[in-house]
C-alpha cells in the first residue's frame, strides 16, 4: 500500500513537471514571428523600389525557414510532453481493461433512470432531478414516435409489423415504469425532510418535533424514541438560556422556559420515559453548577444536534420504506470495492475457457466492510451453501441449524443424527426458521 | 463474510473505474496535436512553396513588385489563419492540462484515505458517484442534466461534457438522416479509424448511395458515387458491395431482401450506434456507462438471498411506491399498521431492499459467502419461526413497555412468553 501511495504521488509529481514543459503556445509564438517577418518584408517591398524586391525576398528565405523549423520544434516539444504523460500513466496508473464484454445493465435503463432520479431527490438536488426527469421523458416520447413511424412504414410486411409491434410495446411498458414513479410525491417528501434538516442545522427543533408528533404512532410502533429525544433536547436547549441558544430572553427561555416547555409537553411521555423526565426535573436543582453535577452528561450537547439529525433522517426514510443512505451511493461504492474480485475472476475464467453456469449466485467472494452488511447470512455448515427460499434453514431439536437439503440427505428413514452433537432427531421435529 | 481487511482500501485496485479520468485527457491531447500537426504541415508547405516560387520569379524578373506584394499578402493570410487555428489548439491543450491537473489532485486525495470508514472516503466516493452519474447521463444523451449536475457539484473539470456533447451532436445528425457530420469526423480521424479497421466510413458511403437510389436523381449519380467510394472496398466487404450493386435494380418499395432492409430507416439507428462505438473506441472509453459496471458489480456484492425472499418482511417495505401507485391510494396519512421492519432496531433498510434498486437487483446474482455472518448474537427462536438476537428482543420489549417475561416479534408485532423461546445454535 505504501508503494501505491507513492505511485499516485509520483504521478502527481510527474504531472507537475510536465505542466512546466513548453506547449503548443510555443509554436503559436513562432507563427507570430513568421507573420512579423512576412509583414516587415511586405512593407519593405511595397515601399522600396522595384530593384530591391529580389534582394528583400531572397533575404527573407532563411529567417522564415528558421522560424518554420522553430514552429515544428514547438510542435515536437508539445508532442514529447504528451508522450511523457503517456509514459507516466503507464508506469504509475497502468491500464487494466474493465470487464466490458457483457453489459448486464443495458436492458434496464429505465430502472437505472428511476434509481438516479430518486437518488437526486434524496440528495436534495431538486432542480437537477426535474431536468433529468423531463429529459428522460422527452427521449422516451421521441423513441415512441420513431417506433410508431416504423410501425406505419412497414405495415405492409407481416413479420416486420410484428417486430415493430414488439418494440413498441417494450418502450411503452418502460415508459409506464418511469411515470409510475411518483417523483412529485417523493420530491415533496424529500423537500420536507430537507426543510426540517435545515432547521435542525440552525438549531431549531420545532419542525422536527412537529413531524415526530404527527407520526408518533408509526414511530412508536417501530420502537423509536425520536420524539422524546427531540423534546428532551429542546428542554436542554432552552435550559441553557439566551446566552447559548440566542433566543429572545423572555419567559419562554432559560430555566423557566424549559420548565414551562416540560409542563406542557412532557405529559404524554410519562408512561414510557418517566425516569428520564425525573432526571431532567432533578437537574433543575443543580442549575447553578450543572457542569459539576451528576447531570452534566445530559447537558453536554456538542454532538446532540447532528445525532438527532441523523436519527431523524433514518426514521424519515424508513417510514417511506427507503434506506437511510442512498442505495445508489452504496451500490456504486460496493461496486468499486468488489470490482477487483470480479476482474480477477473474469481473467481467470477467460484464461481457462470455462464459464460459471449458475446464474443465481456469484462464483467468488466479494468481501465488503461490516457497515455494508444488512442481512444475516446463514451458510449451512455441512453443504456450505447459503440458505434460500427453496432451501431454507431448519432448526433441529438440539438447537443446531442446517439447510433443508442437507437435512434430507442426512436422513436415514425418518431419523437423523445431528452432525454437531450426539443427539438424534426425527425429521418431523425439525422446524423451518427465518433468520 | 466481513473480515476486518474488507474495509481497508486497496489503492492498487481501487481506481479501476477512474482510469478514463486520466486516460481521456491524454487521448484528447494526442488527438489535438495530431490535428495541429496536420494544419501546420499543410500551411507551412503552402507558404514555403509560395515563398520559394516568389523568390525565384523575382530573381528571374518574372514577377513584378506588385506580384510579390500580392504573394506576400497571400502568405500572410495563410499564416494568420494558421495562427488562429493553432491558438484554438493551444487553448484546448491548456484546457486538457488543466483538467488533468484537477483530476489527478482528485485521485490523489484518496491516497490519504486508508479505510472505508474514514469520513474523507465518503465524500470522495460521493464525488465518484456524481462523476459516474454524469458519465451515464452524457452517454444517454441527457446532456442538460449532466451539465446542471456537474455545475451544481462544482466538478466541471472532472467530467467530459464537451467530448460527449460533440459526440451526441454527430449521433443526432445521423439519427436525423444526415451523414455529412459523421463523414467529416471520419475524415478528421482517418488514420486511427483505419488502424482500428472500422467500417464506419464505408457504411456511411453506402448510406449515401442508398439515399441516391431512393431519391429521384439519375442512376448515373449513384453509380458514380459507388465507383468512387464503394467499389474500392469490394475486397474487404464483398457481400455488402454485391448487395449495394444489386440495389440499383430495386426501388425503395421493394419487399425483397436484402434490399428492403437496406432501404429501412432502422439503418440510421444502426449507423448512429456504429459511430458511437467507433468514437468511444477511438478515445479508449468503455463501450457502456461506467455506472453500469459499478452497479452490476455492486448490486451483486450487496445482494443476499433474503433481499427478494417472500418471507423476509423487509422486502415488501421497499415496495411502497409500487403499491401507492394505484390511483386513489394517494398520500396515506396513517398507513396500514404496516408490519414494522427490523430497521429501527438494527441499522437501516438494506439498499437492495429499498425501492430504488429492488427491481434492478432482481436480475443479478447474489453475493457468494462461504461462512455464516450474523448481525446479532445469542439467537432465540420465537414460536412463529422467526429468529432474533436476545438483546434485540429485550430492547424492543423495553421500548414497547411489555410486561416482564414478554417479548414481541420485531417484524410481525406478535407477542410471546419468554419461556416459549428456544436457543438457536449456529455452527
Tab-separated table of N, CA and C in Angstrom, chain B residues 10 41 52 75 97 99-100 123 185 191 207 211 235 250 264 274 318 339 387 423:
chain	number	residue	atom	x	y	z
B	10	UNK	N	-7.676	-0.865	-0.899
B	10	UNK	CA	-6.535	-1.351	-1.656
B	10	UNK	C	-6.269	-0.362	-2.796
B	41	UNK	N	1.538	21.387	-41.057
B	41	UNK	CA	2.144	20.793	-42.245
B	41	UNK	C	1.570	21.435	-43.507
B	52	UNK	N	9.274	30.332	-52.031
B	52	UNK	CA	10.356	29.919	-52.933
B	52	UNK	C	10.049	30.369	-54.350
B	75	UNK	N	0.516	34.854	-48.365
B	75	UNK	CA	1.207	34.089	-47.314
B	75	UNK	C	0.779	34.565	-45.937
B	97	UNK	N	-4.609	20.128	-20.006
B	97	UNK	CA	-3.641	20.127	-18.905
B	97	UNK	C	-4.323	20.494	-17.597
B	99	UNK	N	-7.459	20.175	-16.841
B	99	UNK	CA	-8.320	19.070	-16.403
B	99	UNK	C	-7.501	17.955	-15.786
B	100	UNK	N	-6.402	17.612	-16.441
B	100	UNK	CA	-5.566	16.537	-15.904
B	100	UNK	C	-5.105	16.881	-14.504
B	123	UNK	N	-16.899	11.282	1.337
B	123	UNK	CA	-17.091	12.428	0.438
B	123	UNK	C	-16.410	12.162	-0.897
B	185	UNK	N	-16.181	13.821	-39.456
B	185	UNK	CA	-15.469	13.260	-38.306
B	185	UNK	C	-14.547	12.128	-38.753
B	191	UNK	N	-6.729	8.119	-40.102
B	191	UNK	CA	-5.654	7.161	-39.832
B	191	UNK	C	-6.048	6.209	-38.714
B	207	UNK	N	-24.677	4.370	-47.208
B	207	UNK	CA	-25.942	5.041	-46.916
B	207	UNK	C	-26.180	6.172	-47.915
B	211	UNK	N	-29.359	6.496	-50.333
B	211	UNK	CA	-30.219	7.683	-50.429
B	211	UNK	C	-30.298	8.179	-51.866
B	235	UNK	N	-13.021	-5.847	-52.042
B	235	UNK	CA	-12.298	-6.988	-51.476
B	235	UNK	C	-12.536	-7.123	-49.989
B	250	UNK	N	-33.669	-2.259	-57.664
B	250	UNK	CA	-34.872	-2.263	-56.838
B	250	UNK	C	-35.244	-0.867	-56.356
B	264	UNK	N	-34.395	0.376	-45.270
B	264	UNK	CA	-35.101	0.612	-43.999
B	264	UNK	C	-34.541	1.814	-43.246
B	274	UNK	N	-23.060	2.548	-34.648
B	274	UNK	CA	-21.734	2.254	-35.200
B	274	UNK	C	-20.786	3.420	-34.938
B	318	UNK	N	-40.009	-2.183	0.826
B	318	UNK	CA	-39.438	-1.456	-0.290
B	318	UNK	C	-40.431	-1.195	-1.396
B	339	UNK	N	-46.463	-3.885	8.945
B	339	UNK	CA	-45.563	-4.600	9.827
B	339	UNK	C	-44.252	-3.838	9.804
B	387	UNK	N	-36.304	-15.699	14.082
B	387	UNK	CA	-35.159	-15.739	14.974
B	387	UNK	C	-34.609	-14.328	15.177
B	423	UNK	N	-33.287	-21.497	22.298
B	423	UNK	CA	-31.967	-21.049	21.873
B	423	UNK	C	-31.617	-21.684	20.531
